[in-house]
Coordinates of C-alpha atoms in Angstrom, one line a residue:
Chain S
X30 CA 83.3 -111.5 -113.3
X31 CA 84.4 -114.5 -111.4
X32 CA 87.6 -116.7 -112.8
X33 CA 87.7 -120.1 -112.0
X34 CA 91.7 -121.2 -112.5
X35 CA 92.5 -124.8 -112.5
X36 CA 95.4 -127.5 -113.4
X37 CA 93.9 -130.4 -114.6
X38 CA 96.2 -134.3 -114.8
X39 CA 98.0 -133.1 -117.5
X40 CA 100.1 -131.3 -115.0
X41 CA 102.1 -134.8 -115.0
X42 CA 103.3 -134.0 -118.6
X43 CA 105.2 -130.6 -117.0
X44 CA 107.3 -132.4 -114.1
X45 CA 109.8 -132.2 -113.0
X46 CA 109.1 -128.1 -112.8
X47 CA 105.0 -128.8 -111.7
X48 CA 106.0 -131.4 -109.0
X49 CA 105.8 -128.9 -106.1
X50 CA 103.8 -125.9 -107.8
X51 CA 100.7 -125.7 -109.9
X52 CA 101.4 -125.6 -113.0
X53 CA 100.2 -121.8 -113.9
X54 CA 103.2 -121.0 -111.4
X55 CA 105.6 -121.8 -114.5
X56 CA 106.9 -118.8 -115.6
X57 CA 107.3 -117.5 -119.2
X58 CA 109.2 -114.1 -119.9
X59 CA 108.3 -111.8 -117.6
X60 CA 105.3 -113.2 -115.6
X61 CA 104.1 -116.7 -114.6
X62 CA 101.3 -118.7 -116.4
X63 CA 98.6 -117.0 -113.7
X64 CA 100.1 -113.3 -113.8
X65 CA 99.2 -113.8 -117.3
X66 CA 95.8 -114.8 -116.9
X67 CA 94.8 -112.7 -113.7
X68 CA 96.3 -109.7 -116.4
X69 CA 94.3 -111.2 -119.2
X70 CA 91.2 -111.5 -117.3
X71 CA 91.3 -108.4 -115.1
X72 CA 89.2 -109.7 -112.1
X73 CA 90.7 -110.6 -109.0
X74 CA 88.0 -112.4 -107.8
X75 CA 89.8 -115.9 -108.6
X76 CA 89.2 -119.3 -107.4
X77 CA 92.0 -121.8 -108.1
X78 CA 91.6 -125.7 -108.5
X79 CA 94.9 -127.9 -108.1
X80 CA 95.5 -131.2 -107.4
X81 CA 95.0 -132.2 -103.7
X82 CA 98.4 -132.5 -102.5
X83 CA 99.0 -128.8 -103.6
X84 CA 95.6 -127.5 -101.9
X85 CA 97.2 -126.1 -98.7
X86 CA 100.3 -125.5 -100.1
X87 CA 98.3 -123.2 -102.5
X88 CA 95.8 -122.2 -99.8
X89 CA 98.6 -120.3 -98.1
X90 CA 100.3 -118.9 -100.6
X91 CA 97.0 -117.1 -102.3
X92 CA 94.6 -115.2 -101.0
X93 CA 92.0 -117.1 -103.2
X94 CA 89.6 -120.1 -102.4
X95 CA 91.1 -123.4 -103.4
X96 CA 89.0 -126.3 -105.0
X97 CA 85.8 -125.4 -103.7
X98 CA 83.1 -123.4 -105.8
X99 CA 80.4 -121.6 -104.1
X100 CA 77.8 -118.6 -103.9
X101 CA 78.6 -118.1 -107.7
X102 CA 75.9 -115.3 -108.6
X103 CA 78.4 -113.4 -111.4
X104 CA 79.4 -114.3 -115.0
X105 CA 82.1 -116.8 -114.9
X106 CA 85.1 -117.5 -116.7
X107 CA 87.1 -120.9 -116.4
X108 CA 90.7 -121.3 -117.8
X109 CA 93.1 -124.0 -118.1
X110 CA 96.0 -122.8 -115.7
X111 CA 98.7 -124.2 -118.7
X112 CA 97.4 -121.7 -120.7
X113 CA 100.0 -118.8 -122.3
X114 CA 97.3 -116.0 -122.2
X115 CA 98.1 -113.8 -124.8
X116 CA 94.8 -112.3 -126.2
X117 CA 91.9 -111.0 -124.0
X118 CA 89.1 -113.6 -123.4
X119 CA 86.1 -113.4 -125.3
X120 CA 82.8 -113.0 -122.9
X121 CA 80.2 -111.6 -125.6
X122 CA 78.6 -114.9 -125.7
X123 CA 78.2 -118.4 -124.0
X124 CA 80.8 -120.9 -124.9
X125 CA 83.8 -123.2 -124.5
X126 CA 87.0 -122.3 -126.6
X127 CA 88.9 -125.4 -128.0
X128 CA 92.5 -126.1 -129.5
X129 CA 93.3 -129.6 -130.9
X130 CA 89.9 -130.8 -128.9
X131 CA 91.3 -129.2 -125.5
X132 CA 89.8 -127.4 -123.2
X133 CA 91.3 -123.7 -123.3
X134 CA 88.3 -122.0 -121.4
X135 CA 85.0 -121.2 -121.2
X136 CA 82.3 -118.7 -120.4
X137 CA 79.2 -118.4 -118.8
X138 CA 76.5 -116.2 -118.1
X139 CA 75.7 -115.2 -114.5
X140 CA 72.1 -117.2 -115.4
X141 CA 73.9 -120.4 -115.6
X142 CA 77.1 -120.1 -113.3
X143 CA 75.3 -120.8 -110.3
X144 CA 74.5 -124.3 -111.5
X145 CA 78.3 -125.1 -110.8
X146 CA 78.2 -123.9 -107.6
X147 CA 79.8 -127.2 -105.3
X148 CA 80.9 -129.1 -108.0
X149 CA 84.5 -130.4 -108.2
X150 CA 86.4 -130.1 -111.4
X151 CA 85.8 -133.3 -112.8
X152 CA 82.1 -131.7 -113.0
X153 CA 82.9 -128.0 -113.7
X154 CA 84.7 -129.4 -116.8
X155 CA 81.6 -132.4 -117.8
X156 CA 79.3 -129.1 -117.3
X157 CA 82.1 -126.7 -119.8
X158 CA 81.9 -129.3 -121.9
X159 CA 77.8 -128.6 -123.0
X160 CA 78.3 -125.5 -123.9
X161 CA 78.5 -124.2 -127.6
X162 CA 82.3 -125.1 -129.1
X163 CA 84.3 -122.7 -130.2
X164 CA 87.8 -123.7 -132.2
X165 CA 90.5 -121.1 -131.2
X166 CA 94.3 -121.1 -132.0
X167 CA 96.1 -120.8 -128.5
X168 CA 99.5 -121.8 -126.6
X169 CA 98.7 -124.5 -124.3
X170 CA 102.0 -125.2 -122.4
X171 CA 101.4 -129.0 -122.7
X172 CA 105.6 -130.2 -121.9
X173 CA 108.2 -127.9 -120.4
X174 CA 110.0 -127.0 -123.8
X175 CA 107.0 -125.1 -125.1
X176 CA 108.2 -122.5 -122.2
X177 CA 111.8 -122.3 -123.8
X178 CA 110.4 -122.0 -127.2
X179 CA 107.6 -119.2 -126.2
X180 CA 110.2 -117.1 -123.9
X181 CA 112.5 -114.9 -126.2
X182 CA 109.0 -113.5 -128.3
X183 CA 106.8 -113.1 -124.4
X184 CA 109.8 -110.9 -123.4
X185 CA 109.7 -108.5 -126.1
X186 CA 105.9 -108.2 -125.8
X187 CA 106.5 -108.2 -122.0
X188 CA 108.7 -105.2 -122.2
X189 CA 106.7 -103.6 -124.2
X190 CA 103.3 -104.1 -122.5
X191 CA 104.6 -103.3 -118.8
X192 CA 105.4 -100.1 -120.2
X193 CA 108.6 -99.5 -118.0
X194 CA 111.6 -97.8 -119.8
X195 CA 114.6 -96.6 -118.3
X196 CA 116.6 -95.9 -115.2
X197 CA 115.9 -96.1 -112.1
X198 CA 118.8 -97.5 -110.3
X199 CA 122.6 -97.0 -110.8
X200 CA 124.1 -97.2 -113.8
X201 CA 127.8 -97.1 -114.1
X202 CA 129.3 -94.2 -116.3
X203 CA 131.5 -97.0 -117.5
X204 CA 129.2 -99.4 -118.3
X205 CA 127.2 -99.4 -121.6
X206 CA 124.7 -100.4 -124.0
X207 CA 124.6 -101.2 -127.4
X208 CA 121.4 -100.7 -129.8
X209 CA 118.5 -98.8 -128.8
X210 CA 117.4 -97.7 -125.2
X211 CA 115.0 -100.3 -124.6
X212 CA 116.0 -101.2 -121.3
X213 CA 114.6 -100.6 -117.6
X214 CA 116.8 -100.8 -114.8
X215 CA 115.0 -101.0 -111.3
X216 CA 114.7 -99.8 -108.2
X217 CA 117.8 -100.7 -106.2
X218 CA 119.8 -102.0 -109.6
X219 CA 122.8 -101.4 -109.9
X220 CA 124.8 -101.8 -113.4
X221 CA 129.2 -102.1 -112.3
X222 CA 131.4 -100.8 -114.7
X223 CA 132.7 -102.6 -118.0
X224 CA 129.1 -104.3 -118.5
X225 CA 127.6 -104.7 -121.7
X226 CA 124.1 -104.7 -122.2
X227 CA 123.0 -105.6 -125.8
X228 CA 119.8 -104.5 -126.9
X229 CA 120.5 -104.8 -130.5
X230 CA 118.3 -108.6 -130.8
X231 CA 115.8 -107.5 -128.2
X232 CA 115.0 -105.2 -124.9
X233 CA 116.4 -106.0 -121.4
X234 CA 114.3 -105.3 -117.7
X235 CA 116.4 -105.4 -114.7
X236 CA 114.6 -105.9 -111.7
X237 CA 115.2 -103.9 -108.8
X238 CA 117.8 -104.9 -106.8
X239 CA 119.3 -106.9 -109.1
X240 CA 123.3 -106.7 -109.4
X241 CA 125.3 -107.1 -112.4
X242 CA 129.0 -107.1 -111.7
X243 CA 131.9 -106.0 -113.7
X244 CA 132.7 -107.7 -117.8
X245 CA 129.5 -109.5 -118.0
X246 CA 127.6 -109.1 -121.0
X247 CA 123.6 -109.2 -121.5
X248 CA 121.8 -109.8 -124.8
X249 CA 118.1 -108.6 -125.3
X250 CA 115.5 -110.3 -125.0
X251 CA 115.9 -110.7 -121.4
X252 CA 114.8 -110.3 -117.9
X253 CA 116.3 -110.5 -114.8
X254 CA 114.9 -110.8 -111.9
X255 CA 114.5 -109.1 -108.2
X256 CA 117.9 -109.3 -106.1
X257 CA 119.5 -111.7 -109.0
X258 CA 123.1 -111.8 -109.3
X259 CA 124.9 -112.0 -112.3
X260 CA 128.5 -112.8 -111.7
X261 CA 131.7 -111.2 -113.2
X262 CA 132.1 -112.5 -117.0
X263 CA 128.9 -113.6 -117.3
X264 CA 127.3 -114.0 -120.8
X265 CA 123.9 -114.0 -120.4
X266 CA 122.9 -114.4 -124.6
X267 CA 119.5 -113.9 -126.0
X268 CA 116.5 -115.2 -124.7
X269 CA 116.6 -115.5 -120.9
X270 CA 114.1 -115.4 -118.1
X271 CA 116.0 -115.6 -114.8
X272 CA 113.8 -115.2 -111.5
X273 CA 114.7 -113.9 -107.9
X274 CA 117.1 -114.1 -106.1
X275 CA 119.7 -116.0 -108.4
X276 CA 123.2 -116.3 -108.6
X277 CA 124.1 -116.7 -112.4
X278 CA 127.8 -116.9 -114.1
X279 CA 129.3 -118.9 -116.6
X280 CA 127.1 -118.8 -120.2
X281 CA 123.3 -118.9 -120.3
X282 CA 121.4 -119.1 -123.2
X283 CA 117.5 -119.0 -124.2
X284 CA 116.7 -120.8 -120.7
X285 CA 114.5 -120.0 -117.9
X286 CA 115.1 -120.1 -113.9
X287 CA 112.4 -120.2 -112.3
X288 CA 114.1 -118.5 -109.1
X289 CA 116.5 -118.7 -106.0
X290 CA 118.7 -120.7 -107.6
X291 CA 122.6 -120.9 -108.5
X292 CA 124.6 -121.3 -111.1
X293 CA 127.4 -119.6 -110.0
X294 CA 130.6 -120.0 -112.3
X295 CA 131.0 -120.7 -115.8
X296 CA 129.5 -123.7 -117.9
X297 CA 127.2 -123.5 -120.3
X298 CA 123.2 -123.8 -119.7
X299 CA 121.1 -123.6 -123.0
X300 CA 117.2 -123.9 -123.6
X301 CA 116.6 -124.9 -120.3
X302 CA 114.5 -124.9 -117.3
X303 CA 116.1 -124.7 -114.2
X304 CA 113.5 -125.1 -111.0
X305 CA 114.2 -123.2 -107.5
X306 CA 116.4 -123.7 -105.3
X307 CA 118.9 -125.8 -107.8
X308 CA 122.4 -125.9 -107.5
X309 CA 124.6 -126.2 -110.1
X310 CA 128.4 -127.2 -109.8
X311 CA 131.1 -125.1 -111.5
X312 CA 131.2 -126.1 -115.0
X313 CA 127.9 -127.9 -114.7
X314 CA 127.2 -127.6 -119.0
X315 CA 124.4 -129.2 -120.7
X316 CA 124.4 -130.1 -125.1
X317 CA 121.2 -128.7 -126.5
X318 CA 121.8 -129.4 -130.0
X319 CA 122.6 -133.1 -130.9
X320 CA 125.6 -133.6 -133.2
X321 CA 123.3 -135.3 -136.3
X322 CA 121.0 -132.2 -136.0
X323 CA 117.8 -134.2 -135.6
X324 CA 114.8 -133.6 -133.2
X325 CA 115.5 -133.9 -129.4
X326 CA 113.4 -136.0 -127.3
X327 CA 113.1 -135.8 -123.6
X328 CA 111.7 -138.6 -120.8
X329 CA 108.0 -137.2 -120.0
X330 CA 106.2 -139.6 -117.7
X331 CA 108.9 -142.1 -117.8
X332 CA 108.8 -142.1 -121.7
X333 CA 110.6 -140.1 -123.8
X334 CA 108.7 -137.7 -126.1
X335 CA 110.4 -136.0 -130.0
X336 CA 109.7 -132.5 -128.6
X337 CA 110.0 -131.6 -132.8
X338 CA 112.6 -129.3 -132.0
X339 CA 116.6 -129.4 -132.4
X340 CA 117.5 -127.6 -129.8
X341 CA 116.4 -128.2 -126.0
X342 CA 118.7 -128.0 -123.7
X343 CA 117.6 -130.0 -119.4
X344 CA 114.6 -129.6 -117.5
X345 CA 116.1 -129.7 -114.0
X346 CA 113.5 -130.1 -110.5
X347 CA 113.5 -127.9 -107.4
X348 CA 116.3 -128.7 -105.1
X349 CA 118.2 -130.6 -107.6
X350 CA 122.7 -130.4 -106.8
X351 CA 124.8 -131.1 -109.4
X352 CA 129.0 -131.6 -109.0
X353 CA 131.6 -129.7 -110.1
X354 CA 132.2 -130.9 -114.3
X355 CA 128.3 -132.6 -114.6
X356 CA 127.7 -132.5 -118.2
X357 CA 124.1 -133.0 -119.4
X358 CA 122.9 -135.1 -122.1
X359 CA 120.6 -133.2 -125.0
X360 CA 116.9 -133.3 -123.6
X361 CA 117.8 -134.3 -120.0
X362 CA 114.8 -134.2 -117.7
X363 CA 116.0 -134.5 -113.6
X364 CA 113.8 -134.9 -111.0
X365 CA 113.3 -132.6 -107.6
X366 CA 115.9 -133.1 -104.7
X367 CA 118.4 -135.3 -106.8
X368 CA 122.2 -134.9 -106.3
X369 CA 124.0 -135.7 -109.5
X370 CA 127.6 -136.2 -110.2
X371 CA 129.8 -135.8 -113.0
X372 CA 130.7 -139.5 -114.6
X373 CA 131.2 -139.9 -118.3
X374 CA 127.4 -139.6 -120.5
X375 CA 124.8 -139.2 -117.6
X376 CA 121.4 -140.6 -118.5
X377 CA 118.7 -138.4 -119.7
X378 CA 116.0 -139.1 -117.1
X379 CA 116.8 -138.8 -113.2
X380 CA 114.2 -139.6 -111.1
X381 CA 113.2 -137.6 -108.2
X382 CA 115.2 -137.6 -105.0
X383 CA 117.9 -139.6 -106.4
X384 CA 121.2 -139.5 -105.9
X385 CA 123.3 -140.5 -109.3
X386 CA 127.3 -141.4 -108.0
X387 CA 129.9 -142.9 -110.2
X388 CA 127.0 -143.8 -112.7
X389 CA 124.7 -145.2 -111.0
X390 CA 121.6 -144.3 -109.4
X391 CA 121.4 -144.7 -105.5
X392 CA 118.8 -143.7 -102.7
X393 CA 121.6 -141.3 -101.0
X394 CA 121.1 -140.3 -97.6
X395 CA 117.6 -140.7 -97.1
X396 CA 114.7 -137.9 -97.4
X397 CA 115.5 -136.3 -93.9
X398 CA 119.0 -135.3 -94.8
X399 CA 117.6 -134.0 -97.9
X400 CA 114.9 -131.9 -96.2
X401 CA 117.8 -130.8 -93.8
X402 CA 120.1 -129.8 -97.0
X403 CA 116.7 -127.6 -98.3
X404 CA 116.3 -126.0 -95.1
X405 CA 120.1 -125.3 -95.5
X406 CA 119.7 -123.8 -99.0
X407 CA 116.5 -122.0 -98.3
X408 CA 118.0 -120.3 -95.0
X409 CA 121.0 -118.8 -97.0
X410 CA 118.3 -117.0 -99.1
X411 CA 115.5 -116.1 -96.1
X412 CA 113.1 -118.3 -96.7
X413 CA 112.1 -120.9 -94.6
X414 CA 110.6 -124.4 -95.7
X415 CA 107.2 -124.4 -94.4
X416 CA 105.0 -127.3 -93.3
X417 CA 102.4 -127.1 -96.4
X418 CA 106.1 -127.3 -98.6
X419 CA 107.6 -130.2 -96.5
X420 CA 104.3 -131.9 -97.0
X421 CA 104.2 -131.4 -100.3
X422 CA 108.0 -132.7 -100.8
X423 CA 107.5 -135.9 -98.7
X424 CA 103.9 -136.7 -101.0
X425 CA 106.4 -136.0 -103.7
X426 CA 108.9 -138.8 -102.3
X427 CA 106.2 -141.0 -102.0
X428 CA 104.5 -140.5 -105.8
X429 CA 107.9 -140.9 -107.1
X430 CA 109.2 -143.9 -104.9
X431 CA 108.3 -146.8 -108.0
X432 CA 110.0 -145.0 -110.5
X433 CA 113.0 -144.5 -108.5
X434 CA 113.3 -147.5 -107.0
X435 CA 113.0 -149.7 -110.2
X436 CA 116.3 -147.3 -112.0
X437 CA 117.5 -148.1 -108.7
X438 CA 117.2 -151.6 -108.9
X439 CA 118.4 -151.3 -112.1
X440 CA 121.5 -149.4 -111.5
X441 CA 122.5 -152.1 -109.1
X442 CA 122.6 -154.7 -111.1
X443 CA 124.5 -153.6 -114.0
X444 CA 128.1 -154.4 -114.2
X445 CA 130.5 -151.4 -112.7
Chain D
X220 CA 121.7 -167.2 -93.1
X221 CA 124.5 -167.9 -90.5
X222 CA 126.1 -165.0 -89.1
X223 CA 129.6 -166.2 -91.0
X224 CA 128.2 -166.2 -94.1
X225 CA 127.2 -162.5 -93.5
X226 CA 130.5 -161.5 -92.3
X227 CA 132.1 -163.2 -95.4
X228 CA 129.9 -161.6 -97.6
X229 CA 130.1 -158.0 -95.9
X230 CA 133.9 -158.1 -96.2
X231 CA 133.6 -159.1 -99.7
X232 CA 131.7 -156.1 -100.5
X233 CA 133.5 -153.8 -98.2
X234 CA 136.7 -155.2 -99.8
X235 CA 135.4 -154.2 -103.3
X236 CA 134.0 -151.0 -102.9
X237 CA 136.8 -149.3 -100.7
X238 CA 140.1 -151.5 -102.8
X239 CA 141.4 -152.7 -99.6
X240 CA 142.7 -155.6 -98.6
X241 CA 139.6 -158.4 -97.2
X242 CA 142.6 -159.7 -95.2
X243 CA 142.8 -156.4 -93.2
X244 CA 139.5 -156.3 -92.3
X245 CA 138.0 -157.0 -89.4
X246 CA 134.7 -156.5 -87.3
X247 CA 136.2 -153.7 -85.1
X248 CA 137.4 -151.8 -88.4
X249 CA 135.7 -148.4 -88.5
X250 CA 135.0 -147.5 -92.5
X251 CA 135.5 -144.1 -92.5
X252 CA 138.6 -143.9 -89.6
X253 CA 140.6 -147.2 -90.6
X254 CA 139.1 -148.6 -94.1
X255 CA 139.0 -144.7 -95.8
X256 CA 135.8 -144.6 -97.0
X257 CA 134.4 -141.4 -98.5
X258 CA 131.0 -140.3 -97.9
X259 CA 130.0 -141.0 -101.4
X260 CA 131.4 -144.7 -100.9
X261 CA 128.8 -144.8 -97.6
X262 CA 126.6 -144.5 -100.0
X263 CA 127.8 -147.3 -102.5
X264 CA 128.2 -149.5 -99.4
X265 CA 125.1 -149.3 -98.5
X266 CA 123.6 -150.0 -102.5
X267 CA 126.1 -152.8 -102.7
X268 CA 124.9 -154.5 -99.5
X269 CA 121.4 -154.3 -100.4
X270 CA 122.5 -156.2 -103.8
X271 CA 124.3 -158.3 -102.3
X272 CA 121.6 -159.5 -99.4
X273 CA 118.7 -158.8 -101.4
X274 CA 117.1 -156.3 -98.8
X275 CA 115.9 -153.0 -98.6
X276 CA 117.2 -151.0 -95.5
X277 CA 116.2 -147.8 -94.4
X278 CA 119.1 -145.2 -95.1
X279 CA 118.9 -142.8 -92.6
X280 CA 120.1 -146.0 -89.8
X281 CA 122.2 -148.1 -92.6
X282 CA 124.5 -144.4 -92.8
X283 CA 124.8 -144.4 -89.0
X284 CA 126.6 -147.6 -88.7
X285 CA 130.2 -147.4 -88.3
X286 CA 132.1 -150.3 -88.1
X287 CA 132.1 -153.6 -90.1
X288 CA 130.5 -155.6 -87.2
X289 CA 127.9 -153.3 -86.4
X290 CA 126.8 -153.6 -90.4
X291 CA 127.1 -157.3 -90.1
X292 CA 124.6 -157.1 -87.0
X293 CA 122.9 -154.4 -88.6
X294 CA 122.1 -156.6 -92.1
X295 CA 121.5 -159.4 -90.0
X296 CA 118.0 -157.6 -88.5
X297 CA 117.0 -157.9 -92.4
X298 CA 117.7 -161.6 -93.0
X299 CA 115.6 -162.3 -89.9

């Protein structure tokens, strides 16, 4: 079976985390959105379809075709890359699977498939769209909170499903764990004395590699990630899906980090979603729970949207710097490559690339010095900011520009 | 806009944004050397000019000038 992956322009409603990845790249307890599916699916004969500024970016990072469909001769399955695949996709019969009127994904027979074969997506989905409806209950991760909210429930099932338990790595004599053994400790791990890990609420999977250093304390559900740090004193709560490569301290609760990114000393960071290659400030805290208890909204698109929940914590880009003391507003969204300082109540919607200095928003020191400042962080971490990734940062830059100009603007004119 | 009026305004702004003295200012003063300024106040300089002038410079060269003349020269390229 063939499976056709594809983000479709409601990837819009997930920036600031889908502005320099495909959406399905979003990650949700253990895996990302595509792990998920590719698992779900079990074929690895994919083709993916993103938007066109991410073609070559994606093109290089997959082995995969990118948005081009040919020589289709097999059954074929097409799924919306926002999907949380959670259940195995039904291929007895012909069909496209809806929830709420959208698209989740379809089959069809090898007789038909090669009837899609050179069409872009626009067509794939018209074509999807004749087949026999089905209504299906499933998690389309439509805006960035539905991530925090599915995360603590995907890593128990994650830990259960990867069928890991144990360890493998070095556990300190002194270090301990209370509640039952569900935990798995890598490859290359290693556990320093005096931690805590608390599996009473949930299971914990330490990646290999992965340190955690002396008085920190974990609480199940959670995973950490490849070569992740967790600093001394940490307390990582319940609910947390940290990535590679991370430097973490300071209080984290029921967020996700998507990877290589810091958040070195204490502050607190709850139901959030932190991109790569962030850095946050000591102290750098965000409020996710508003003092009146009602529903948080958050800027999506430049509007802001009730996301029905009370607690959601910031959504915060790739390549984002915060200062030393930056405290977030409930429901803050911040774009990619923005350096933000601490100054009273910060606003609740940075645009991209911006630079936001004794409250107010400015252009900083231009895109070159930011690119410079990425190749900076990226080099402390062995990776190196490659020519499909700078492409895709200065289209960014440029799809951004009118939004950030007019806060901008803005900014300028009101009184100091 | 004659160049006076420029220099006039940019000590105006200069004076305002880095609290010293417009008296003390002059076209050879260097802003970070002799006025103090911070590289975060660059940055408000730079905002505050283009408010002030109504134009729209390109960052990467308005961050290179260093001295109050050179900005007034450099903003006068704008108002051309």
């Amino acid at each position: 079976m063939k499976l056709i992956v594809y983000e479709n322009d409601t990837w819009s409603n997930l920036t600031p985390l889908s502005y320099i990845r495909p959406v399905f790249e979003l990650r949700c307890g253990m895996y990302t959105l595509l792990e998920r599916i590719l698992n779900k699916a079990k074929t690895d004969d994919v083709i993916l379809f993103v938007r066109d500024y991410l073609a070559n970016l994606v093109r290089k990072k997959y082995k995969y075709p990118v948005n081009h469909v040919s020589e289709l001769n097999d059954d074929l399955l097409i799924v919306d890359g926002k999907l949380l695949a959670t259940d195995n996709f039904k291929t007895d019969k012909e069909a496209v699977y809806l929830c709420d009127n959208e698209i989740v994904y379809a089959f069809v027979k090898k007789e038909n498939a090669s009837k899609i074969n050179g069409m872009n997506l626009a067509q794939i989905l018209d074509f999807v769209k004749t087949l026999p409806a089905v209504n299906i209950d499933a998690k389309l991760m439509r805006y960035p909170w539905n991530f925090i909210h599915e995360n603590p429930e995907m890593l128990k099932k994650d830990f259960i499903s990867c069928g890991k338990k144990g360890i493998e790595g070095v556990f300190s004599p002194q270090a301990g764990v209370k509640g039952p053994d569900d935990i798995f400790i890598g490859e290359g791990a290693e556990i320093h004395p005096f931690v805590v890990l608390d599996t009473s609420s949930g299971s914990i999977f330490i990646d290999k590699k992965a340190r955690i250093f002396p008085f920190s304390r974990i609480e199940g559900p959670c995973y950490i990630g490849e070569d992740t740090h967790i600093m001394p004193g940490a307390s990582i709560r319940e609910g947390n899906s940290i990535g590679p490569v991370c430097r973490i301290g300071g209080e984290l609760e029921e967020s996700i980090i998507q990877g290589y990114s810091n958040k070195y000393h204490d502050g607190f960071i709850g139901h959030a979603y932190i991109g790569e290659f962030v850095n946050l400030g000591a102290l750098t805290t965000n409020s996710d729970l508003k003092n009146d208890y009602s529903t948080v909204s958050v800027y999506v698109n430049g509007k802001p949207v009730d996301t029905g929940d009370l607690k959601v914590g910031s959504f915060i880009g790739d390549h984002t710097k915060t200062s030393i003391g930056t405290l977030f507003n409930t429901g803050t969204s911040a774009g990619v490559m923005c350096n933000i300082t601490a100054g009273g109540i910060l606003p609740k919607f940075f645009p991209s690339f911006v630079w936001y200095v004794n409250n107010k928003f400015m252009k900083g020191f231009g895109l070159e010095m930011m690119l410079n400042t990425a190749r900076a962080a990226m080099d402390r971490r062995k990776r190196v900011l490659t020519q499909e990734e700078e492409d895709v940062i200065r289209k960014v830059y440029e799809i951004t520009a009118e939004m950030r100009k007019s806060y901008i603007a803005k900014s300028s004119k009101a009184k100091t | 806009m004659e160049r006076q009026e420029i220099e006039k305004k940019v000590k105006g702004v200069v004076s305002r944004i880095l609290g010293v003295d417009e008296s003390g200012i002059t076209s050879e003063s260097r802003f970070v050397e002799d006025l103090g300024a911070e590289s975060v106040q660059s940055l408000e300089l730079v905002a505050a000019f283009e408010e002030e002038f109504g134009i729209e410079m390109e960052e990467d060269a308005a961050l290179q000038v260093q001295t109050v003349g050179k900005a007034i020269d450099f903003i006068s390229k704008y108002l051309k």
